[in-house]
Short mmCIF file of C-alpha atoms in Angstrom, two decimals:
data_model
loop_
_atom_site.label_atom_id
_atom_site.label_comp_id
_atom_site.label_asym_id
_atom_site.label_seq_id
_atom_site.Cartn_x
_atom_site.Cartn_y
_atom_site.Cartn_z
CA MET C 1176 -56.83 6.42 -31.93
CA GLN C 1177 -55.18 4.64 -28.86
CA ARG C 1178 -56.84 4.36 -26.20
CA THR C 1179 -55.73 5.58 -22.14
CA LEU C 1180 -56.50 3.85 -18.56
CA SER C 1181 -58.54 6.34 -18.39
CA ASP C 1182 -60.08 5.91 -21.84
CA TRP C 1183 -60.67 2.81 -21.47
CA LEU C 1184 -62.30 3.06 -17.52
CA ALA C 1185 -64.99 5.50 -19.14
CA TYR C 1186 -65.81 2.70 -22.27
CA ILE C 1187 -65.93 0.12 -19.98
CA GLU C 1188 -68.72 1.47 -17.67
CA ARG C 1189 -71.09 2.19 -20.63
CA GLN C 1190 -70.80 -1.23 -22.60
CA HIS C 1191 -74.37 -2.55 -20.48
CA PRO C 1192 -77.17 -0.81 -19.00
CA THR C 1193 -77.02 -2.16 -15.38
CA SER C 1194 -73.41 -1.55 -13.79
CA ILE C 1195 -74.42 -5.40 -11.49
CA ALA C 1196 -75.74 -8.50 -14.08
CA LEU C 1197 -75.53 -11.32 -11.78
CA GLY C 1198 -74.38 -14.08 -13.76
CA LEU C 1199 -71.85 -16.24 -14.92
CA ASP C 1200 -72.82 -17.46 -18.96
CA ARG C 1201 -71.93 -13.99 -20.33
CA VAL C 1202 -68.49 -13.46 -18.72
CA ARG C 1203 -67.51 -17.37 -18.70
CA ALA C 1204 -68.70 -17.13 -22.46
CA VAL C 1205 -66.01 -14.04 -23.14
CA ALA C 1206 -63.55 -16.15 -20.83
CA THR C 1207 -63.86 -19.10 -23.61
CA ARG C 1208 -63.48 -17.15 -26.00
CA LEU C 1209 -59.91 -15.32 -24.51
CA GLY C 1210 -58.55 -19.66 -24.08
CA LEU C 1211 -58.57 -17.82 -20.04
CA GLY C 1212 -58.08 -21.56 -18.19
CA GLN C 1213 -56.66 -21.21 -14.19
CA PRO C 1214 -54.90 -18.43 -13.26
CA ALA C 1215 -51.75 -19.99 -11.66
CA ARG C 1216 -50.70 -23.26 -10.27
CA HIS C 1217 -53.21 -22.39 -7.27
CA THR C 1218 -56.81 -20.56 -6.63
CA ILE C 1219 -57.97 -18.79 -3.38
CA THR C 1220 -61.27 -17.37 -4.20
CA VAL C 1221 -62.58 -14.98 -1.00
CA GLY C 1222 -66.24 -14.43 -0.37
CA GLY C 1223 -67.86 -12.72 2.67
CA THR C 1224 -70.27 -9.95 4.34
CA ASN C 1225 -66.46 -8.10 5.64
CA GLY C 1226 -63.07 -9.00 6.13
CA LYS C 1227 -62.27 -10.09 2.54
CA GLY C 1228 -59.46 -6.88 1.62
CA SER C 1229 -57.94 -7.74 4.86
CA THR C 1230 -58.15 -11.27 4.23
CA VAL C 1231 -56.36 -11.14 1.00
CA ALA C 1232 -54.58 -8.94 1.76
CA PHE C 1233 -52.99 -11.50 4.40
CA LEU C 1234 -52.95 -14.18 2.28
CA GLU C 1235 -50.98 -12.16 -0.14
CA ALA C 1236 -48.23 -10.82 2.18
CA ILE C 1237 -47.48 -14.85 3.40
CA ALA C 1238 -47.67 -16.68 -0.03
CA ARG C 1239 -44.68 -13.22 -1.18
CA ALA C 1240 -43.10 -13.82 2.53
CA GLN C 1241 -42.74 -18.04 1.19
CA GLY C 1242 -41.09 -16.43 -1.74
CA LEU C 1243 -44.22 -17.53 -4.33
CA ARG C 1244 -45.12 -15.18 -7.13
CA VAL C 1245 -48.82 -14.18 -6.46
CA GLY C 1246 -51.33 -12.55 -7.85
CA ALA C 1247 -54.56 -10.91 -6.54
CA TYR C 1248 -57.21 -8.85 -7.38
CA THR C 1249 -59.61 -7.23 -5.16
CA SER C 1250 -62.56 -4.58 -5.74
CA PRO C 1251 -63.39 -1.79 -5.38
CA HIS C 1252 -60.44 0.37 -5.34
CA LEU C 1253 -59.35 3.06 -3.01
CA LEU C 1254 -57.92 5.98 -4.93
CA ARG C 1255 -56.74 4.82 -8.54
CA TYR C 1256 -57.99 1.63 -10.21
CA HIS C 1257 -54.68 0.20 -10.54
CA GLU C 1258 -54.98 -0.58 -7.34
CA ARG C 1259 -57.49 -3.89 -7.57
CA VAL C 1260 -54.75 -6.19 -9.92
CA ARG C 1261 -51.13 -6.98 -8.65
CA ILE C 1262 -48.45 -8.70 -9.68
CA ASP C 1263 -45.97 -9.49 -6.88
CA GLY C 1264 -46.67 -7.09 -4.67
CA ARG C 1265 -46.75 -4.50 -7.38
CA GLU C 1266 -50.20 -2.53 -9.28
CA VAL C 1267 -50.22 -3.53 -12.68
CA ASP C 1268 -49.37 -0.23 -14.80
CA ASP C 1269 -51.61 1.58 -17.52
CA ALA C 1270 -49.93 -0.56 -20.04
CA ALA C 1271 -50.53 -3.70 -18.76
CA LEU C 1272 -54.17 -2.64 -18.24
CA VAL C 1273 -54.98 -1.64 -21.51
CA ALA C 1274 -53.93 -5.08 -23.29
CA GLY C 1275 -56.07 -6.91 -21.13
CA PHE C 1276 -58.89 -4.53 -21.88
CA GLU C 1277 -57.98 -4.34 -25.86
CA ALA C 1278 -58.01 -8.49 -25.38
CA VAL C 1279 -61.36 -7.99 -23.73
CA GLU C 1280 -62.12 -5.99 -25.64
CA ALA C 1281 -61.78 -8.39 -29.19
CA ALA C 1282 -62.94 -11.41 -27.62
CA ARG C 1283 -66.31 -10.06 -26.36
CA GLY C 1284 -67.29 -9.29 -29.70
CA ASP C 1285 -71.49 -8.01 -28.89
CA MET C 1286 -71.20 -9.47 -25.30
CA PRO C 1287 -72.28 -6.66 -22.85
CA LEU C 1288 -70.17 -7.18 -19.61
CA THR C 1289 -70.68 -4.80 -17.07
CA TYR C 1290 -67.66 -2.66 -15.75
CA PHE C 1291 -66.81 -5.69 -13.07
CA GLU C 1292 -66.92 -8.29 -15.62
CA PHE C 1293 -64.34 -6.26 -17.53
CA GLY C 1294 -62.49 -5.78 -15.25
CA THR C 1295 -61.76 -9.39 -13.77
CA LEU C 1296 -61.72 -10.82 -17.43
CA CYS C 1297 -58.70 -8.39 -17.45
CA ALA C 1298 -57.16 -9.50 -14.26
CA LEU C 1299 -57.43 -13.60 -15.06
CA TRP C 1300 -55.75 -12.25 -18.91
CA LEU C 1301 -53.11 -10.62 -17.63
CA PHE C 1302 -52.58 -13.26 -14.36
CA GLN C 1303 -52.25 -16.15 -17.04
CA ARG C 1304 -49.43 -14.39 -19.09
CA HIS C 1305 -46.91 -14.61 -15.10
CA ALA C 1306 -47.47 -18.65 -14.78
CA LEU C 1307 -47.84 -17.69 -11.16
CA ASP C 1308 -48.22 -19.87 -8.25
CA LEU C 1309 -51.45 -18.63 -6.56
CA VAL C 1310 -53.52 -16.84 -7.64
CA VAL C 1311 -55.81 -14.63 -4.65
CA LEU C 1312 -59.85 -13.15 -5.94
CA GLU C 1313 -61.96 -11.51 -4.08
CA VAL C 1314 -65.50 -11.80 -4.55
CA GLY C 1315 -67.02 -8.78 -6.18
CA LEU C 1316 -70.66 -9.30 -4.68
CA GLY C 1317 -71.93 -12.42 -3.14
CA GLY C 1318 -70.24 -14.79 -4.69
CA ARG C 1319 -72.51 -17.97 -6.62
CA LEU C 1320 -72.91 -15.69 -9.39
CA ASP C 1321 -69.97 -13.13 -9.04
CA ALA C 1322 -67.48 -13.15 -11.96
CA VAL C 1323 -64.36 -14.08 -10.54
CA ASN C 1324 -67.00 -17.61 -9.69
CA ILE C 1325 -66.07 -18.64 -13.21
CA VAL C 1326 -62.55 -19.97 -11.95
CA ASP C 1327 -62.48 -23.27 -9.57
CA ALA C 1328 -60.87 -22.25 -6.53
CA ASP C 1329 -58.29 -24.88 -5.43
CA ALA C 1330 -59.85 -23.40 -1.45
CA ALA C 1331 -62.67 -20.13 -0.53
CA ILE C 1332 -62.74 -18.47 2.11
CA VAL C 1333 -65.91 -17.42 3.54
CA THR C 1334 -64.70 -14.55 6.40
CA THR C 1335 -69.00 -13.37 7.43
CA VAL C 1336 -72.26 -13.62 6.93
CA ASP C 1337 -74.56 -10.87 7.54
CA LEU C 1338 -77.25 -8.41 5.99
CA ASP C 1339 -76.21 -6.61 3.34
CA HIS C 1340 -76.78 -5.99 -0.22
CA GLN C 1341 -80.14 -8.34 0.61
CA ASP C 1342 -81.64 -6.53 -2.71
CA TRP C 1343 -79.28 -8.86 -4.82
CA LEU C 1344 -78.59 -11.94 -2.38
CA GLY C 1345 -81.25 -12.08 -0.32
CA PRO C 1346 -83.49 -11.42 3.09
CA ASP C 1347 -81.52 -12.96 5.59
CA LYS C 1348 -78.11 -14.88 6.78
CA GLU C 1349 -79.76 -17.85 5.45
CA THR C 1350 -80.06 -17.17 1.06
CA ILE C 1351 -76.74 -14.70 1.63
CA GLY C 1352 -75.21 -17.71 3.52
CA PHE C 1353 -75.85 -19.75 0.36
CA GLU C 1354 -74.84 -17.01 -1.88
CA LYS C 1355 -71.61 -16.76 -1.10
CA ALA C 1356 -71.21 -20.59 0.05
CA GLY C 1357 -71.23 -20.89 -4.25
CA ILE C 1358 -67.54 -19.92 -4.42
CA ALA C 1359 -66.62 -23.06 -2.73
CA ARG C 1360 -66.26 -26.43 -5.31
CA PRO C 1361 -66.73 -30.24 -4.46
CA PHE C 1362 -63.90 -32.06 -2.32
CA LYS C 1363 -62.19 -28.44 -2.13
CA PRO C 1364 -61.49 -26.81 1.54
CA LEU C 1365 -64.09 -24.20 2.14
CA VAL C 1366 -62.65 -21.70 5.15
CA LEU C 1367 -65.99 -20.76 7.86
CA GLY C 1368 -64.33 -17.35 9.69
CA ASP C 1369 -68.02 -17.33 11.27
CA ASP C 1370 -68.01 -18.93 14.75
CA ASP C 1371 -71.48 -20.28 13.55
CA PRO C 1372 -71.98 -19.88 10.62
CA PRO C 1373 -75.98 -19.94 8.74
CA ALA C 1374 -76.73 -23.69 8.16
CA SER C 1375 -77.36 -22.87 4.63
CA VAL C 1376 -73.46 -22.29 4.33
CA LEU C 1377 -72.69 -25.70 6.19
CA ARG C 1378 -75.63 -27.60 4.07
CA HIS C 1379 -73.84 -26.20 0.66
CA ALA C 1380 -70.71 -27.85 1.55
CA TYR C 1381 -71.84 -31.01 2.88
CA ALA C 1382 -74.15 -31.50 -0.53
CA ILE C 1383 -70.61 -30.96 -3.02
CA GLY C 1384 -68.60 -32.69 -0.57
CA ALA C 1385 -66.40 -29.55 0.53
CA PRO C 1386 -64.90 -30.37 3.66
CA ALA C 1387 -65.59 -26.98 6.57
CA TRP C 1388 -62.85 -26.17 8.28
CA ARG C 1389 -64.10 -23.22 10.23
CA ILE C 1390 -62.88 -20.88 13.54
CA ALA C 1391 -63.26 -21.65 16.65
CA ASN C 1392 -63.83 -25.14 15.75
CA ASP C 1393 -61.04 -26.36 13.60
CA PHE C 1394 -59.02 -23.91 13.86
CA PHE C 1395 -58.34 -21.05 16.34
CA ALA C 1396 -57.14 -17.45 16.68
CA ASP C 1397 -56.53 -16.88 20.53
CA PRO C 1398 -55.16 -13.46 21.63
CA VAL C 1399 -52.21 -13.88 23.68
CA ASP C 1400 -50.55 -10.30 25.04
CA GLU C 1401 -50.31 -7.14 23.86
CA GLY C 1402 -48.43 -7.65 21.21
CA HIS C 1403 -48.69 -11.77 20.07
CA TRP C 1404 -51.44 -14.16 19.21
CA ARG C 1405 -52.10 -17.72 18.46
CA TRP C 1406 -52.84 -19.91 15.39
CA ARG C 1407 -53.09 -23.09 16.29
CA GLU C 1408 -54.80 -25.91 15.69
CA VAL C 1409 -54.85 -29.80 16.50
CA GLY C 1410 -50.91 -31.10 16.58
CA TYR C 1411 -49.82 -27.72 15.76
CA GLU C 1412 -49.53 -24.60 16.41
CA LEU C 1413 -47.99 -21.31 15.92
CA LEU C 1414 -47.10 -17.82 17.75
CA LEU C 1415 -47.60 -15.07 15.54
CA PRO C 1416 -46.91 -11.08 16.28
CA LEU C 1417 -50.57 -8.83 16.32
CA PRO C 1418 -50.70 -7.29 12.77
CA MET C 1419 -49.41 -3.69 11.92
CA GLY C 1420 -52.24 -0.85 12.21
CA GLY C 1421 -55.46 -1.52 11.65
CA LEU C 1422 -54.83 -4.96 11.10
CA ALA C 1423 -54.24 -5.38 14.90
CA ALA C 1424 -57.75 -5.00 15.37
CA PRO C 1425 -59.39 -7.65 16.73
CA VAL C 1426 -61.32 -8.77 14.09
CA GLN C 1427 -58.63 -8.95 11.65
CA LEU C 1428 -56.43 -11.90 14.35
CA ARG C 1429 -59.97 -13.73 12.20
CA ASN C 1430 -59.42 -13.10 8.36
CA ALA C 1431 -55.23 -13.46 9.89
CA ALA C 1432 -56.55 -17.41 10.88
CA CYS C 1433 -59.06 -17.70 8.52
CA ALA C 1434 -55.91 -16.80 5.49
CA ILE C 1435 -52.95 -19.16 6.78
CA ALA C 1436 -55.88 -22.33 7.52
CA ALA C 1437 -56.58 -22.03 3.26
CA LEU C 1438 -52.39 -21.97 2.95
CA ARG C 1439 -52.50 -24.59 5.43
CA ALA C 1440 -54.95 -26.81 2.89
CA LEU C 1441 -53.49 -26.34 -0.09
CA ASP C 1442 -50.16 -27.97 -1.36
CA LEU C 1443 -48.09 -25.60 -0.54
CA PRO C 1444 -44.73 -24.69 0.31
CA LEU C 1445 -45.10 -22.33 4.17
CA ASP C 1446 -42.69 -21.69 5.97
CA ASP C 1447 -43.30 -20.63 9.94
CA ALA C 1448 -40.93 -17.84 9.55
CA ALA C 1449 -43.03 -16.87 6.49
CA ILE C 1450 -46.34 -16.91 8.68
CA VAL C 1451 -44.47 -14.67 10.65
CA ARG C 1452 -43.26 -11.88 8.54
CA GLY C 1453 -46.09 -11.88 6.10
CA VAL C 1454 -48.76 -11.55 9.24
CA ALA C 1455 -46.09 -8.50 10.54
CA ASP C 1456 -46.52 -6.90 6.92
CA ALA C 1457 -49.85 -7.21 5.93
CA ALA C 1458 -51.15 -4.38 4.91
CA VAL C 1459 -54.16 -2.85 3.17
CA ALA C 1460 -55.51 1.16 3.01
CA GLY C 1461 -58.93 1.93 4.85
CA ARG C 1462 -58.26 -0.30 7.68
CA LEU C 1463 -58.75 1.70 10.89
CA GLN C 1464 -56.01 3.94 8.67
CA ARG C 1465 -53.80 5.93 11.35
CA PHE C 1466 -52.76 9.42 10.55
CA GLU C 1467 -52.62 12.53 13.54
CA ARG C 1468 -53.23 16.03 13.04
CA GLY C 1469 -52.71 18.78 15.89
CA GLY C 1470 -52.81 16.46 18.42
CA VAL C 1471 -55.82 14.35 17.45
CA GLU C 1472 -56.51 10.92 16.16
CA VAL C 1473 -57.67 10.54 12.66
CA LEU C 1474 -59.10 6.81 11.66
CA VAL C 1475 -60.22 6.05 7.97
CA ASP C 1476 -62.12 3.01 7.65
CA VAL C 1477 -64.40 1.37 4.37
CA GLY C 1478 -67.29 -0.18 7.13
CA HIS C 1479 -70.10 0.66 5.33
CA ASN C 1480 -73.17 -2.01 7.54
CA PRO C 1481 -73.42 -2.65 10.54
CA GLN C 1482 -71.42 -6.08 11.68
CA ALA C 1483 -68.55 -3.62 10.07
CA ALA C 1484 -69.65 -0.83 12.59
CA ARG C 1485 -70.06 -3.42 15.45
CA ALA C 1486 -66.41 -4.03 15.32
CA LEU C 1487 -65.32 -0.40 15.43
CA ALA C 1488 -67.58 0.25 18.56
CA ALA C 1489 -65.18 -2.69 20.23
CA TRP C 1490 -62.17 -1.97 18.81
CA LEU C 1491 -63.03 2.07 20.34
CA GLN C 1492 -64.03 0.17 23.47
CA ALA C 1493 -60.71 -1.75 23.77
CA GLN C 1494 -59.09 1.60 23.50
CA PRO C 1495 -57.45 4.07 25.60
CA PRO C 1496 -60.26 6.44 25.63
CA ARG C 1497 -60.62 9.73 24.01
CA ARG C 1498 -63.79 11.46 22.90
CA THR C 1499 -64.54 10.30 19.57
CA LEU C 1500 -66.37 12.63 16.42
CA GLY C 1501 -68.05 10.32 13.38
CA VAL C 1502 -67.48 11.63 10.27
CA TYR C 1503 -70.50 9.68 8.43
CA ALA C 1504 -71.53 9.00 4.51
CA ALA C 1505 -73.58 6.05 3.63
CA LEU C 1506 -74.49 5.17 0.49
CA ALA C 1507 -78.77 5.36 -0.16
CA ASP C 1508 -79.22 1.35 0.09
CA LYS C 1509 -77.37 0.86 2.67
CA ASP C 1510 -78.70 -0.01 6.41
CA ALA C 1511 -77.44 3.68 8.26
CA VAL C 1512 -79.47 3.82 10.99
CA GLY C 1513 -77.92 0.32 12.19
CA VAL C 1514 -74.95 1.22 11.81
CA VAL C 1515 -75.39 4.34 13.78
CA ALA C 1516 -76.93 2.04 15.90
CA ALA C 1517 -73.71 -0.40 16.29
CA LEU C 1518 -71.33 2.14 17.27
CA GLY C 1519 -73.62 3.08 20.05
CA ASP C 1520 -72.06 4.73 22.68
CA ALA C 1521 -68.18 3.94 21.20
CA VAL C 1522 -69.20 7.72 18.83
CA ALA C 1523 -69.67 10.70 21.32
CA GLY C 1524 -70.51 13.42 18.14
CA TRP C 1525 -71.84 13.80 14.65
CA HIS C 1526 -70.54 15.23 11.34
CA LEU C 1527 -72.52 13.92 8.53
CA ALA C 1528 -72.02 14.26 4.70
CA GLY C 1529 -73.89 14.24 1.43
CA SER C 1530 -72.43 11.60 -0.98
CA GLN C 1531 -73.95 12.60 -4.36
CA ASP C 1532 -70.14 12.44 -6.36
CA ALA C 1533 -70.25 8.68 -4.53
CA GLY C 1534 -72.78 7.79 -8.31
CA PRO C 1535 -76.62 7.24 -8.67
CA ARG C 1536 -75.91 4.99 -5.10
CA GLY C 1537 -74.21 8.64 -3.42
CA THR C 1538 -77.15 10.75 -1.14
CA ASP C 1539 -77.55 14.18 -0.32
CA VAL C 1540 -76.76 14.74 3.68
CA GLU C 1541 -81.06 16.52 3.73
CA ALA C 1542 -81.52 12.80 3.35
CA LEU C 1543 -79.14 11.02 5.07
CA ALA C 1544 -79.89 12.73 8.09
CA ALA C 1545 -83.71 12.34 6.95
CA ARG C 1546 -83.00 8.63 7.39
CA LEU C 1547 -81.34 8.99 10.95
CA HIS C 1548 -84.04 10.85 12.38
CA GLY C 1549 -84.45 9.67 15.71
CA THR C 1550 -81.10 8.35 16.40
CA ALA C 1551 -77.70 9.55 17.79
CA ALA C 1552 -76.56 11.02 14.76
CA GLY C 1553 -79.58 12.32 13.48
CA ASP C 1554 -79.32 15.94 14.45
CA GLY C 1555 -75.46 15.66 13.63
CA THR C 1556 -74.00 18.21 12.23
CA ARG C 1557 -74.99 18.38 8.74
CA HIS C 1558 -72.14 19.59 5.77
CA ALA C 1559 -72.85 18.63 1.61
CA ASN C 1560 -69.30 17.06 1.30
CA VAL C 1561 -67.06 14.31 3.23
CA ALA C 1562 -63.73 17.21 2.83
CA THR C 1563 -66.16 19.13 4.56
CA ALA C 1564 -67.10 17.46 7.37
CA LEU C 1565 -63.64 16.16 8.02
CA ALA C 1566 -62.17 19.30 7.76
CA ALA C 1567 -65.50 20.30 10.23
CA ALA C 1568 -64.02 17.68 13.03
CA LEU C 1569 -60.81 18.34 12.90
CA ALA C 1570 -61.84 21.79 13.92
CA ASP C 1571 -64.02 20.27 16.32
CA ALA C 1572 -62.50 17.84 17.84
CA ALA C 1573 -60.19 18.17 21.52
CA PRO C 1574 -56.54 18.31 20.83
CA ASP C 1575 -56.59 14.73 22.31
CA GLY C 1576 -59.91 13.46 20.33
CA ARG C 1577 -60.58 11.69 17.40
CA VAL C 1578 -62.06 11.73 14.00
CA LEU C 1579 -63.63 8.20 12.75
CA ALA C 1580 -64.45 8.52 8.62
CA PHE C 1581 -65.72 5.82 7.75
CA GLY C 1582 -68.89 4.88 6.52
CA SER C 1583 -68.25 3.85 2.46
CA PHE C 1584 -65.15 3.31 0.07
CA HIS C 1585 -66.42 6.66 -1.27
CA VAL C 1586 -66.28 8.05 2.36
CA ALA C 1587 -61.92 6.69 3.46
CA ALA C 1588 -61.10 7.22 -0.15
CA THR C 1589 -61.98 11.39 -0.24
CA ALA C 1590 -60.87 11.01 3.13
CA LEU C 1591 -57.33 9.71 2.33
CA GLN C 1592 -57.13 12.43 -0.90
CA TYR C 1593 -57.77 14.88 2.15
CA LEU C 1594 -54.98 13.79 4.88
CA ASN C 1595 -52.99 12.56 2.43
CA PRO C 1596 -52.89 14.70 -0.58
CA GLY C 1597 -49.83 13.93 -2.24
CA ALA C 1598 -50.72 9.77 -2.47
#
């Protein structure tokens, strides 16, 4: 009997004893058996601690506005696996994913692959069959040893480097930066979204001859007024509209600027009009995604580490004042104390939630509250799960108040299902 997509997803979760197993030997061997080469005429790989998904959205939207055929691979997904693989702006369907998984399964033999590796090979197999002009690949974890790094990208972007996944990537920014810089290729542009990236990133770029294009040094993103910003480099500048929705947050201008820099670094046609239209049209779920319920503004965000929380705090403090309640759940390996500290006074009250249904890294609300003892959120109201926490926060919010649901992709997915159950 032929497996359905649901069958395949359950199957590939069981094919490796651990959910994460960094390294390229296994996935490269299976890619060779599949006959995989470059997935498109041009490829951009996007890594970084935060901002990867948004940067992919800008790259995809600008390139499609130019009329290019574009594939995009992102992770994790929020509501359905199909979100991970897009071709010409559309999520691939069940039949395509099943065909890709069947091809990978036939090629791998007895080679164990993780869920992410299996999915990455499936996406690359699909892209190679569609004669695409550009493929954009989002790193899953780190960079140097991540499965997407079997592809030699024509340009690489490292959006930011900060502390996250230290168990896998190292204890400090310098070590983590080296892992993320591993997606760069000799003599191919490396676009950096940090004003002051770790020295390890710049050393690696220099060692392999990859020209580093740094924001606030080689290109710039300058706010102009309430509706516009300016991208510029020496000899060229372009007035652009602010992105829509949550992508209008100040940090998103950096992501958009990195996307423009990477596209301009490639031998691709790129008209000013396409950049303008792409920046305006770019959209990605779960990034300050806004809803309104009974006069209460509800924001949903995937932010899950202190750097992301600082960006959320900056956005909240720049808005017209509203009493903001936080709905927060954290996975067991995340710096919950750092996240709460980064938000500071931007959140006036807290509703904590358990996340046992997020998988083995989930945690119950009592354990989360114990971790947060002594912080602003430590005495927050406790709820068994995100849905009940969000319902309570909406009931608790003033009619002109605000609720921010954040802390992980799991929190964002649950909140989106609660707020828009038909999606």
